[in-house]
Short mmCIF file of C-alpha atoms and ligand atoms in Angstrom, two decimals:
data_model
loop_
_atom_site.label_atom_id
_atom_site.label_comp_id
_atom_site.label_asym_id
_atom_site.label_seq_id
_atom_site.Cartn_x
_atom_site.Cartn_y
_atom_site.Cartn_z
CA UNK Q 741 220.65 -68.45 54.48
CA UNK Q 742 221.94 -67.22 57.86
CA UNK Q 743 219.48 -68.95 61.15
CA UNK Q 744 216.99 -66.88 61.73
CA UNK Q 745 217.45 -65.81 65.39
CA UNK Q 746 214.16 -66.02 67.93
CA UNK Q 747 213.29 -62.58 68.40
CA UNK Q 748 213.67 -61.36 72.17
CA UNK Q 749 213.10 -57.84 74.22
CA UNK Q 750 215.67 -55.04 72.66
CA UNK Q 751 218.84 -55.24 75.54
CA UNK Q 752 218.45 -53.95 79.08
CA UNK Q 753 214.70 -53.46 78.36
CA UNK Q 754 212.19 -56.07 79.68
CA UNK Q 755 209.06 -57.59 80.45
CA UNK Q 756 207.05 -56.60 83.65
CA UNK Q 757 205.49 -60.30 83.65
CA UNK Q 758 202.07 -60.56 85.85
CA UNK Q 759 204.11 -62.07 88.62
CA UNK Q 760 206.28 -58.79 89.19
CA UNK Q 761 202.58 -56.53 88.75
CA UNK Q 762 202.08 -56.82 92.39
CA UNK Q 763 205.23 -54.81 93.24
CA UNK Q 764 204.76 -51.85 90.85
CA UNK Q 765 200.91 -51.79 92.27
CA UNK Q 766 202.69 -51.94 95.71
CA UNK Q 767 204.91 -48.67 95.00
CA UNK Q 768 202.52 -46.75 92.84
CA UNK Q 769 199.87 -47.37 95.90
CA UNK Q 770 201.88 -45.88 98.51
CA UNK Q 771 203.47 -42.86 96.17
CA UNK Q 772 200.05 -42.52 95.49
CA UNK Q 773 198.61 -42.14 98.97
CA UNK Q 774 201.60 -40.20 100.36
CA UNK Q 775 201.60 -37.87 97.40
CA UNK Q 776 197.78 -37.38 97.96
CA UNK Q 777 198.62 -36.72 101.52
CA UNK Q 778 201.32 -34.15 100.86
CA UNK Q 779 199.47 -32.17 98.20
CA UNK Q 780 201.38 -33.23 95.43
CA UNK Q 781 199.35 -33.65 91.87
CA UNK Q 782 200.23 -35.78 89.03
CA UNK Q 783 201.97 -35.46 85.95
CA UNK Q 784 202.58 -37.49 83.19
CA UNK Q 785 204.82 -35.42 80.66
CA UNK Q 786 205.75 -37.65 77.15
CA UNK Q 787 207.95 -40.26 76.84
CA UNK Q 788 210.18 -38.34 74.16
CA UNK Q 789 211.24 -34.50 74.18
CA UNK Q 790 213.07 -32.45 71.72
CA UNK Q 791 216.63 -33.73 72.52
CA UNK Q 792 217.46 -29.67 73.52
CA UNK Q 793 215.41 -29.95 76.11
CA UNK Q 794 217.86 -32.06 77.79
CA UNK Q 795 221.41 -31.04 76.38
CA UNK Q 796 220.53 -27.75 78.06
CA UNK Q 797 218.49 -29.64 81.32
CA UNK Q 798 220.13 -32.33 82.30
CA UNK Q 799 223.73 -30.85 81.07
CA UNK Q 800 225.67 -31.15 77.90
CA UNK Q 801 228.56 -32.45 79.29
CA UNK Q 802 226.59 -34.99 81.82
CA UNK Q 803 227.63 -39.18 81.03
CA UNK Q 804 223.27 -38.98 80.32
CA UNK Q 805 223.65 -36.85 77.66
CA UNK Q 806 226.92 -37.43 75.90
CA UNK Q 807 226.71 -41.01 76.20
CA UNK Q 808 223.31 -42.98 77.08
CA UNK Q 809 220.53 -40.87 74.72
CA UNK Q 810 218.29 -42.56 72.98
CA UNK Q 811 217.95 -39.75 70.07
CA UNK Q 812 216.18 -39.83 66.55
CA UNK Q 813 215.52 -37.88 63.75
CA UNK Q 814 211.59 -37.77 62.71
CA UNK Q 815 210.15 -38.15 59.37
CA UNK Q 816 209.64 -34.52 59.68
CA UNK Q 817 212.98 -33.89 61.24
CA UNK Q 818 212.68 -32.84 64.67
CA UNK Q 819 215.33 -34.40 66.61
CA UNK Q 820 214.03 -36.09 69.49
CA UNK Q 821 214.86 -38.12 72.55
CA UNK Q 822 213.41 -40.85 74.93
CA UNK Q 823 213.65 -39.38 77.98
CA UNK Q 824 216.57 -40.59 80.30
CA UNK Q 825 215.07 -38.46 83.20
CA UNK Q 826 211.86 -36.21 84.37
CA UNK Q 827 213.07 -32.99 85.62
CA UNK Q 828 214.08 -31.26 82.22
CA UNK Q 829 210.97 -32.40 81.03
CA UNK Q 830 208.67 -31.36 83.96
CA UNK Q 831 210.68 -27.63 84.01
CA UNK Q 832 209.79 -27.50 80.14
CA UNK Q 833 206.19 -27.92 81.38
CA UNK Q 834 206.29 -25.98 84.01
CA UNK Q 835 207.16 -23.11 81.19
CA UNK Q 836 204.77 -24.35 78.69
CA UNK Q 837 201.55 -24.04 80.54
CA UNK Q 838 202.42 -20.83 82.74
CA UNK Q 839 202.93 -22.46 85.74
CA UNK Q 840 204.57 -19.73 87.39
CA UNK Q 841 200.87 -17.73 87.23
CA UNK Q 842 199.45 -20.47 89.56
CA UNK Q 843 199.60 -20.43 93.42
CA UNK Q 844 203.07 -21.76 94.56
CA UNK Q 845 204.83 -24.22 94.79
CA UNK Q 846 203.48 -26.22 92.02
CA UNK Q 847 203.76 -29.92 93.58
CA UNK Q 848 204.39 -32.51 90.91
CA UNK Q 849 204.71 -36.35 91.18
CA UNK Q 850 205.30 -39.04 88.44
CA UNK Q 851 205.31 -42.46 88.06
CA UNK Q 852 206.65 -43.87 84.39
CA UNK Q 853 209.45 -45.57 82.35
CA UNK Q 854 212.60 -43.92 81.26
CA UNK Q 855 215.80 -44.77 78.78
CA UNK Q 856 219.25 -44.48 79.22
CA UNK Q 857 222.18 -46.23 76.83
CA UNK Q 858 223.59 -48.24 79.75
CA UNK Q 859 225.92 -50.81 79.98
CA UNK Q 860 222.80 -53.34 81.84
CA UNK Q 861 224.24 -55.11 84.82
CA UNK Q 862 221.64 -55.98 87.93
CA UNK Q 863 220.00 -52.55 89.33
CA UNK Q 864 221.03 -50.93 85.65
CA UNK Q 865 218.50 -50.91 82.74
CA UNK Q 866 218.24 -49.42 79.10
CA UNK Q 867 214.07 -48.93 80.10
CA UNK Q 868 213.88 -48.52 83.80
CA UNK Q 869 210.85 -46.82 85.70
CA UNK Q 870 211.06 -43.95 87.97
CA UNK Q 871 209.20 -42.49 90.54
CA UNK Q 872 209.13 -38.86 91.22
CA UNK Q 873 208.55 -35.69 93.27
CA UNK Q 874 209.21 -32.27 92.30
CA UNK Q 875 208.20 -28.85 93.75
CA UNK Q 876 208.27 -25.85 91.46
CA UNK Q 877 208.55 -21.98 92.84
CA UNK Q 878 210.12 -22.59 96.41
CA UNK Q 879 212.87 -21.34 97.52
CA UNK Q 880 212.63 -22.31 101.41
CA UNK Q 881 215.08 -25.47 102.82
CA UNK Q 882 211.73 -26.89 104.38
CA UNK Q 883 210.95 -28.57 101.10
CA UNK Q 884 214.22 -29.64 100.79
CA UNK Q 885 213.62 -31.86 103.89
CA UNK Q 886 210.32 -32.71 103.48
CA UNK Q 887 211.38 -34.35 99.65
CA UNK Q 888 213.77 -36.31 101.61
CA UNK Q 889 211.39 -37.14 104.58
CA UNK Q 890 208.73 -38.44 101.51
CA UNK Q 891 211.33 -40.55 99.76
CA UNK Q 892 212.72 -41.72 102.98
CA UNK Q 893 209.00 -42.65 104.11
CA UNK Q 894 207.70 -44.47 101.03
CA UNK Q 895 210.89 -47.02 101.19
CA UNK Q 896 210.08 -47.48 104.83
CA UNK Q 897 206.53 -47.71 103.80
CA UNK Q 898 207.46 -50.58 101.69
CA UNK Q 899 208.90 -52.36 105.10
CA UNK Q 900 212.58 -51.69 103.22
CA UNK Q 901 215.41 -51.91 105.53
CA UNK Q 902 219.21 -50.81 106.33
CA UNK Q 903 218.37 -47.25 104.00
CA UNK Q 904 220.67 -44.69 104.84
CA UNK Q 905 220.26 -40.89 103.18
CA UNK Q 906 223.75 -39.30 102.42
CA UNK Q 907 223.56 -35.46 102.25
CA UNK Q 908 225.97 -32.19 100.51
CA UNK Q 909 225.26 -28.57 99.25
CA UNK Q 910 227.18 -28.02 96.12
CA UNK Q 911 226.25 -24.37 96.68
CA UNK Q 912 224.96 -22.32 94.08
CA UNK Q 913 226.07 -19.73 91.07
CA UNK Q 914 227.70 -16.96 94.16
CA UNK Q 915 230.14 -20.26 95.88
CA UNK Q 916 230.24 -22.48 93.07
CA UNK Q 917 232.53 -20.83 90.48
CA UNK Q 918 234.87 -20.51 93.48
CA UNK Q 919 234.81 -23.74 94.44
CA UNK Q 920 235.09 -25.28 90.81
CA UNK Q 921 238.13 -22.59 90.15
CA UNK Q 922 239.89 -24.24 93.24
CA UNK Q 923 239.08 -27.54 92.84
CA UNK Q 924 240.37 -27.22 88.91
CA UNK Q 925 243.55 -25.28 89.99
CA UNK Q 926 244.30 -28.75 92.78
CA UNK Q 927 243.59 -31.41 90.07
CA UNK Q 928 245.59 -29.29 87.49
CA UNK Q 929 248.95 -30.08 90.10
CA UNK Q 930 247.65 -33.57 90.27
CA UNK Q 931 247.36 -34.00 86.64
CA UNK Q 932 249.31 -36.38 85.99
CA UNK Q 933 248.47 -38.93 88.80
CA UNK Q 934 244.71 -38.62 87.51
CA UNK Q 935 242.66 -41.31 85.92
CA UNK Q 936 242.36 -40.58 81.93
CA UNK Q 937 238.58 -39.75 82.73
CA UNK Q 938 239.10 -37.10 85.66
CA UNK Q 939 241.85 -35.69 83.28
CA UNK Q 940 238.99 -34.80 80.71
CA UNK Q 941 236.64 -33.70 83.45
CA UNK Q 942 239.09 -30.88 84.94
CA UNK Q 943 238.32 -29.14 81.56
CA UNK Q 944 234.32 -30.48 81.12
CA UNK Q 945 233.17 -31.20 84.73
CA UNK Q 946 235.47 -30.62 87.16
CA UNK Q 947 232.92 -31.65 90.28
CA UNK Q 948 232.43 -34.86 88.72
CA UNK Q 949 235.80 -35.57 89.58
CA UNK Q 950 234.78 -35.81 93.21
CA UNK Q 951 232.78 -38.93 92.57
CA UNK Q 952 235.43 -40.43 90.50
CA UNK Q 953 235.47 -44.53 91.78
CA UNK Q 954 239.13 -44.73 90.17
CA UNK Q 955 241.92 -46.52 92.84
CA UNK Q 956 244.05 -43.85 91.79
CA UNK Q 957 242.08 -41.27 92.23
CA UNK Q 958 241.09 -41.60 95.91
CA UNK Q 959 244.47 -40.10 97.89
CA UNK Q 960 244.14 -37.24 95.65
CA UNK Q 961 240.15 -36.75 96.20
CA UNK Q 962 240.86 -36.96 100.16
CA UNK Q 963 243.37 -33.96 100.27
CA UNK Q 964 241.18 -31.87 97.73
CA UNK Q 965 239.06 -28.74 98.93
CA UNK Q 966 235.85 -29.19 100.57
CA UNK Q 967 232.58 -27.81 99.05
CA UNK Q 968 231.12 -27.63 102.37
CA UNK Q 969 234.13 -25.22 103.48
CA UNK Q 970 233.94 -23.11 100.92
CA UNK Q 971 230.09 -22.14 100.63
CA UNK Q 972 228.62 -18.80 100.47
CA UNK Q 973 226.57 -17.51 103.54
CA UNK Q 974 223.28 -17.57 101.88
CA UNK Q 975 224.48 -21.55 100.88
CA UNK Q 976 225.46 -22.18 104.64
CA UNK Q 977 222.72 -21.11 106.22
CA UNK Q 978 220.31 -22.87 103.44
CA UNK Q 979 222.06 -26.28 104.49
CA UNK Q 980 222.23 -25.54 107.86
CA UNK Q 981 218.46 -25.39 108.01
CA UNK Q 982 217.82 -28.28 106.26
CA UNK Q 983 219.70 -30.66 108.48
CA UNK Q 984 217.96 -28.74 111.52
CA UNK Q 985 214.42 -29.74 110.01
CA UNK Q 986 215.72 -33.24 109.31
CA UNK Q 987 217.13 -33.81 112.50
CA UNK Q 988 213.44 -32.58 114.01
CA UNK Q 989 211.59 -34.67 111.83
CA UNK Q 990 214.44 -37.71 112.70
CA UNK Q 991 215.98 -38.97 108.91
CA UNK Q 992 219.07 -40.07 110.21
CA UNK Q 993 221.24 -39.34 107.64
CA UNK Q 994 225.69 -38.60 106.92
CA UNK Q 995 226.62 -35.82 105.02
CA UNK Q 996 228.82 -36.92 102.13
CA UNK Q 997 231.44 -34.00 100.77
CA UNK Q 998 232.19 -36.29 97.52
CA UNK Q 999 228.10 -36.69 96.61
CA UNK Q 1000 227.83 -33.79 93.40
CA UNK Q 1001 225.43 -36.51 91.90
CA UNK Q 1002 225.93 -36.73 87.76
CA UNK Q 1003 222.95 -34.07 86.67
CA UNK Q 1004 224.50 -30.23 85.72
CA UNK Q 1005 221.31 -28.70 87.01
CA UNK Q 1006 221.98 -28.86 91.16
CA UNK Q 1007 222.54 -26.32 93.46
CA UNK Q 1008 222.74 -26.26 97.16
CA UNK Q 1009 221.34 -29.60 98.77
CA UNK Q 1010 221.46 -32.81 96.98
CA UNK Q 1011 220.97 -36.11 98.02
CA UNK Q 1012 220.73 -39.72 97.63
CA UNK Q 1013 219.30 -42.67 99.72
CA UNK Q 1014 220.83 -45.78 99.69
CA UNK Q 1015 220.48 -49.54 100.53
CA UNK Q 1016 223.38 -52.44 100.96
CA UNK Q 1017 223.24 -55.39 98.91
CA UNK Q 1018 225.01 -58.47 98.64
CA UNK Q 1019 226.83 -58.74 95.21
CA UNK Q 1020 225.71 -61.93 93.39
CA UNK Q 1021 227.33 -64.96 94.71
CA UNK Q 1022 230.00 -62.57 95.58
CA UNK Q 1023 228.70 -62.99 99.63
CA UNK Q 1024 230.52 -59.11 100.02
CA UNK Q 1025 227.96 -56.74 100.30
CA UNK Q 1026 227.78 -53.16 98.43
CA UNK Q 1027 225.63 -49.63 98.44
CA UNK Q 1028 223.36 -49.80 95.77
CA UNK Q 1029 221.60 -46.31 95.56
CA UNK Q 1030 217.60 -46.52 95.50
CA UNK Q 1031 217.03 -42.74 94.64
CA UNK Q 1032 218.23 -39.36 94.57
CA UNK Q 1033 217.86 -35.62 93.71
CA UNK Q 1034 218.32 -31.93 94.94
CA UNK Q 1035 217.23 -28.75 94.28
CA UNK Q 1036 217.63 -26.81 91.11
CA UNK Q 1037 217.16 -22.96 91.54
CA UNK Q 1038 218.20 -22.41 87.88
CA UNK Q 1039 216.93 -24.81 85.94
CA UNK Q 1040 213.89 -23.09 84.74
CA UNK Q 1041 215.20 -20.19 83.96
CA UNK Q 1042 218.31 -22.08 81.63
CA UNK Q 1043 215.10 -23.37 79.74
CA UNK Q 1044 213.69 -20.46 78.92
CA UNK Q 1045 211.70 -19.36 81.92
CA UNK Q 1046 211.71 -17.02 84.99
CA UNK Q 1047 214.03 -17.44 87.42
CA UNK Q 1048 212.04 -20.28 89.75
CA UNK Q 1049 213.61 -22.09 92.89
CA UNK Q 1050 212.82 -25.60 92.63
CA UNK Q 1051 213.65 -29.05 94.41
CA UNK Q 1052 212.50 -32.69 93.71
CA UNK Q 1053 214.25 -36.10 93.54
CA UNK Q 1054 213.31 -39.92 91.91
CA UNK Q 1055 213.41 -43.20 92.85
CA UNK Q 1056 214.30 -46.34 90.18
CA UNK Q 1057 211.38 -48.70 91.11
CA UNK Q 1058 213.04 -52.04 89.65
CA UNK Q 1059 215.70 -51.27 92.02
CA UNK Q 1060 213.19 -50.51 95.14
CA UNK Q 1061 211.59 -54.17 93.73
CA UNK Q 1062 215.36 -55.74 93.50
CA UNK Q 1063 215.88 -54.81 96.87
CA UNK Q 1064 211.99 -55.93 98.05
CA UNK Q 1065 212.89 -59.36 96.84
CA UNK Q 1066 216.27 -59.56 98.27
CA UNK Q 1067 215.06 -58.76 101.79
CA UNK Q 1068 211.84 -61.41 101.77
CA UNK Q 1069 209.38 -58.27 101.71
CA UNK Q 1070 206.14 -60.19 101.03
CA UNK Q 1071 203.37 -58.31 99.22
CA UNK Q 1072 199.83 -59.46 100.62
CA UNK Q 1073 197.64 -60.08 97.85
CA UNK Q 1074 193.99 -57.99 98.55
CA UNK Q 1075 191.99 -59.33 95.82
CA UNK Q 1076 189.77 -61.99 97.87
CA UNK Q 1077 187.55 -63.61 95.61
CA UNK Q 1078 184.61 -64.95 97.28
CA UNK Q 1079 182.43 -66.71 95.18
CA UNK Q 1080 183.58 -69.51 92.49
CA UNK Q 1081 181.49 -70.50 89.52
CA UNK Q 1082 181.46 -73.45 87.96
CA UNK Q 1083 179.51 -75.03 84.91
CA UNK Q 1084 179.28 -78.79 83.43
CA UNK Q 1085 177.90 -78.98 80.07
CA UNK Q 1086 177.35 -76.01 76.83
CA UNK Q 1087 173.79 -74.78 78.31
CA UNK Q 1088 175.61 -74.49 81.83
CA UNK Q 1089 178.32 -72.45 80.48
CA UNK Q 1090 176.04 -69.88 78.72
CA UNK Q 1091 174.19 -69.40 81.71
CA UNK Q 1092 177.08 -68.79 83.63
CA UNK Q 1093 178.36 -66.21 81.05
CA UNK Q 1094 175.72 -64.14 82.22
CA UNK Q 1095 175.47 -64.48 85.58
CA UNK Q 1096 179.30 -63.61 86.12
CA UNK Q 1097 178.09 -60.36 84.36
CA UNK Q 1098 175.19 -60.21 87.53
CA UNK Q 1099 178.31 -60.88 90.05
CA UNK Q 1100 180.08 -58.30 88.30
CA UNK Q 1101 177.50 -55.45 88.51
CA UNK Q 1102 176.60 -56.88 92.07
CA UNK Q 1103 180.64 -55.97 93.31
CA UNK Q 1104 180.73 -59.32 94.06
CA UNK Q 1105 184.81 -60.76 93.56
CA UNK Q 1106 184.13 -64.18 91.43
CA UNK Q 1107 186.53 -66.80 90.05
CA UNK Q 1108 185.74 -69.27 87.41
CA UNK Q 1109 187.59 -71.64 84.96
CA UNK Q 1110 185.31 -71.55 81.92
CA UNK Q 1111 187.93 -73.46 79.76
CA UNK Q 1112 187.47 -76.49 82.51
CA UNK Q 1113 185.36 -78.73 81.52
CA UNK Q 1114 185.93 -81.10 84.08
CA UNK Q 1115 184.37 -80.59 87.65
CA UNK Q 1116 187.16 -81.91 89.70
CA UNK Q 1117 189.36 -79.55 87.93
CA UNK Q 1118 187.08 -76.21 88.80
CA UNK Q 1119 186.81 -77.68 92.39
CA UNK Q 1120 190.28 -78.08 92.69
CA UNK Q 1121 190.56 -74.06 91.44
CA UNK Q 1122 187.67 -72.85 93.81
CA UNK Q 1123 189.63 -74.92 96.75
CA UNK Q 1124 193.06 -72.79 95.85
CA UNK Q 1125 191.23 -69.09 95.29
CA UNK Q 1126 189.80 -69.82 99.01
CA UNK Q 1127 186.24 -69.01 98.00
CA UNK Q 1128 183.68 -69.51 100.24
CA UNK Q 1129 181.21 -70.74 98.33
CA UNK Q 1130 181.40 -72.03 94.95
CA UNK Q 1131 177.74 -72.18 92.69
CA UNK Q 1132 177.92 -75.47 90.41
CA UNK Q 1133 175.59 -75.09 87.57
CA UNK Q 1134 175.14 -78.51 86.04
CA UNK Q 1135 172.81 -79.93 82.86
CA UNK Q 1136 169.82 -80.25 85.25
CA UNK Q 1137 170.33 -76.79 86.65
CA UNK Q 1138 170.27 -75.48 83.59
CA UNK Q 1139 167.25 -76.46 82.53
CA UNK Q 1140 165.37 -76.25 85.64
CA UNK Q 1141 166.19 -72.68 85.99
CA UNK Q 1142 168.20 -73.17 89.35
CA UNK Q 1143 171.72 -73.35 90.78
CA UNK Q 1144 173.85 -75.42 93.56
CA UNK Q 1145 175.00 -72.96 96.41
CA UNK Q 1146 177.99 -75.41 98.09
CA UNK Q 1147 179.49 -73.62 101.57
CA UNK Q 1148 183.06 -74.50 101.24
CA UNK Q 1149 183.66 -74.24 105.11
CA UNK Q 1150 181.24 -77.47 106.02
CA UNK Q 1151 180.23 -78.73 102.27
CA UNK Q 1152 176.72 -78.22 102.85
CA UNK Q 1153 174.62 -77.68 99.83
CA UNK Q 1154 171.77 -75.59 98.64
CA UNK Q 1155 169.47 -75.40 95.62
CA UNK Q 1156 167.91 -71.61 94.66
CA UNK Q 1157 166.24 -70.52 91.48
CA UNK Q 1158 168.87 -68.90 89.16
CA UNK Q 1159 167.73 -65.65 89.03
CA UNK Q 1160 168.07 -65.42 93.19
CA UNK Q 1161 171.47 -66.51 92.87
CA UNK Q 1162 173.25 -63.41 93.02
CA UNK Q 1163 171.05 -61.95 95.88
CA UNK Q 1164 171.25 -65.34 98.14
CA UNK Q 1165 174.53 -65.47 97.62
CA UNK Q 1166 175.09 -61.83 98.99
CA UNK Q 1167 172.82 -62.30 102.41
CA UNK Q 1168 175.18 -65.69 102.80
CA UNK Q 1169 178.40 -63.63 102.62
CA UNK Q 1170 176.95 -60.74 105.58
CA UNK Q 1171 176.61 -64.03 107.82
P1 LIG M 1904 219.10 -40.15 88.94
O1 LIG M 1904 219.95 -40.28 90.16
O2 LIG M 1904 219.80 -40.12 87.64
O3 LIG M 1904 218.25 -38.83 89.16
O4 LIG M 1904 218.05 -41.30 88.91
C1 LIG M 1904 217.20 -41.54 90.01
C2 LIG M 1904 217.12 -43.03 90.30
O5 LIG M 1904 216.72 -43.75 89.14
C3 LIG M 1904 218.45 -43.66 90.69
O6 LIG M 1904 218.71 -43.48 92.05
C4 LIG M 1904 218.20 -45.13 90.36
O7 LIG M 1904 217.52 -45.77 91.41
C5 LIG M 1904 217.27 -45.04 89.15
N1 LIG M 1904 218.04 -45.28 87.92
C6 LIG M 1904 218.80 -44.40 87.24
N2 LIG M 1904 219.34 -44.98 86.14
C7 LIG M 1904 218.88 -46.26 86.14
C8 LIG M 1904 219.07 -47.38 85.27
N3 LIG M 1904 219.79 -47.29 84.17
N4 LIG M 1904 218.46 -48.56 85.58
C9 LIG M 1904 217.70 -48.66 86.69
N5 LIG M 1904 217.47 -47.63 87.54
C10 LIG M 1904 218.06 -46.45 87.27
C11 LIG M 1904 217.35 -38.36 88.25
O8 LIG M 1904 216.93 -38.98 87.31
C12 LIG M 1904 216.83 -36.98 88.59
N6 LIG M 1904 215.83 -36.62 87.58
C13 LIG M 1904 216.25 -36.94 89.99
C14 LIG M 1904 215.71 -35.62 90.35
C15 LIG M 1904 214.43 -35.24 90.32
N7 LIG M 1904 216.42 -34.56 90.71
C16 LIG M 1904 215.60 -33.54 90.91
N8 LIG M 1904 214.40 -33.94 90.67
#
């Protein structure tokens, strides 16, 4: 019979172990508070869609779609997917509960795990969690800047350093037939100097040729036709007002002609922020991006809806966390536990059962080590949780009806009756 092999996490999926708990708390915290701030309400949408739902959101032809699905037939034969991203998914809500009859912009933010069939490497994960913003039924560029502003705020929030946002319109369905006509009509004279991949996109995708990485590629990207030159007026003056507002509101930030970003639905502004880090025992360092997005005027309406402007943008958080460790960001731990309980002998431990439960009802933070027998050991404990005082109910306690109060600060000691315990023990921690 063939070894059995030890069973382990599916590939590129893992974990979140306790020790890595206090980062996502960290993130969701302060998406939380500046999404409370900004107006923006939560959404959790489910973690699987009707696979349509992307082929016609996120694109057909997109490297998520054709490539890194997770789909699946049901038993009753729906063909589903996990989701590899949350816009399609919020724009089929939108739609679904008649969004568009409450007061705009709707103002949407998530926080949850998503699935693409990657090829893992660091910063790249089959399950990977995202945060997001999205704002439904706008058309104006000041959400544009204010999305970028947020996402550009939370990482600095987080104490991250060295971010830099990198900006382009890809203009919208007036500019951007032009453009991809042009572009397609360059690359077809280029053909055959083209990587086998941009070759295929010239008939699929031609933009996506502009963020082609291939060596041979480059020369022939820097003489192609510039988006930015070629934009409609109504594009122009869109973009031209966004990088007014973020110049007011002081994102530094480069504009980027090659950034089309790899999601069909984008028009006009897109973005990503970025971050350098060193490449494992490489020493050279590289961009690794942190987050990205851009607005998409007609993605509702390619799902089925009414025509609704729209802009939003997501963040991976293992890569925010990859990027926290990296640069020594420590995360203070809050919880202060001020009270430690500890317990010699069965009666003891019974007792303290239920006084916990007092502590508990009381708000008052207490550690304990019930599965400690030994005294030295929970002393040891209370010494490392930093209590200030720890209550030692011994054998005699127990059956007296009373408990030791010991201040850790000077060791002094105090005997009160049990059920004063939790009450004493509250006027000690006002002094
Ligand atoms: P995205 O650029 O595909 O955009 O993903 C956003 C972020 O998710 C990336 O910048 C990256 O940090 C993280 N990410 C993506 N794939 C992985 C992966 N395999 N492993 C780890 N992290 C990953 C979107 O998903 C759009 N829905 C953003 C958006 C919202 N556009 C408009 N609204």
């Amino acid at each position: 019979m063939p070894k059995k092999q030890k069973l382990q996490s599916p590939v590129g999926m893992s974990d979140i172990l306790p020790e890595d708990q206090k980062y996502f708390k960290k993130i969701y915290e302060i998406a939380e508070r500046i999404a409370d701030f900004y107006g923006f309400l939560k959404i959790d949408t489910p973690i699987v869609e009707d696979e349509e739902v992307f082929d016609k959101g996120t694109g057909i032809s997109t490297d998520i779609v054709r490539k890194e699905m997770f789909s699946f037939r049901t038993k009753g034969g729906d063909v589903l997917a996990l989701r590899p991203e949350g816009t399609p998914g919020i724009a089929r809500a939108y739609i679904e509960h008649g969004m568009h009859s409450w007061p705009q912009p709707i103002k949407l933010w998530y926080f949850g795990p998503f699935f693409r069939y990657e090829h893992p490497q660091a910063g790249r994960y089959r399950q990977f969690w995202q945060l997001g913003f999205e704002v439904l039924g706008e058309a104006g560029p000041v959400i544009d800047a204010q999305i970028i502003q947020i996402f550009y705020n939370i990482l600095k929030d987080l104490k991250l350093k060295d971010m830099s946002v990198e900006l382009n319109s890809i203009g919208d369905n007036q500019c951007k037939p032009y453009y991809r006509k042009l572009l397609t009509n360059y690359l077809k004279s280029r053909e055959s100097s083209l990587c086998p991949e941009c070759r295929k996109r010239i008939k699929e995708n031609v933009l996506r040729f502009l963020d082609c990485k291939e060596e041979k590629c480059q020369p022939i990207k820097t003489e192609a036709p510039q988006i930015l030159e070629h934009l409609c007026d109504e594009c122009k003056a869109h973009f031209k007002t966004v990088l007014e507002f973020l110049d007011e509101i002081e994102i530094p930030y480069q504009l980027n002609p090659y950034l089309v970003r790899g999601l069909d639905y984008y028009t006009k502004t897109v973005f990503e922020i970025s971050s350098s880090i060193e490449k494992e025992g490489e020493g050279e360092k590289k961009r690794m991006e942190l987050g990205g997005g851009g607005r998409y005027d007609k993605l509702i309406k390619t799902l089925g809806g009414r025509d609704t402007p729209a802009f939003g943008g997501a963040m991976g958080v293992e890569r925010i966390i990859m990027f926290m460790k990296r640069q020594e960001i420590e995360i203070e731990e809050t919880k202060e536990v001020s009270v430690f309980l500890a317990q010699i002998g069965d009666l003891a431990k019974r007792k303290c059962l239920k006084l916990l439960d007092q502590f508990r009802k009381a708000k008052i933070s207490v550690g304990e080590s019930f599965g400690k027998d030994s005294l030295k050991a929970q002393m040891n404990r209370a010494d490392k949780l930093g209590v200030r005082f720890t209550l030692i109910l011994g054998q005699k306690e127990a059956l007296d009806g009373t408990v030791i109060i010991r201040d850790m600060k000077n060791g002094k000691q105090e005997i009160v009756k049990l059920e004063k315990a939790v009450q004493e023990v509250r006027e000690m921690l006002k002094k």
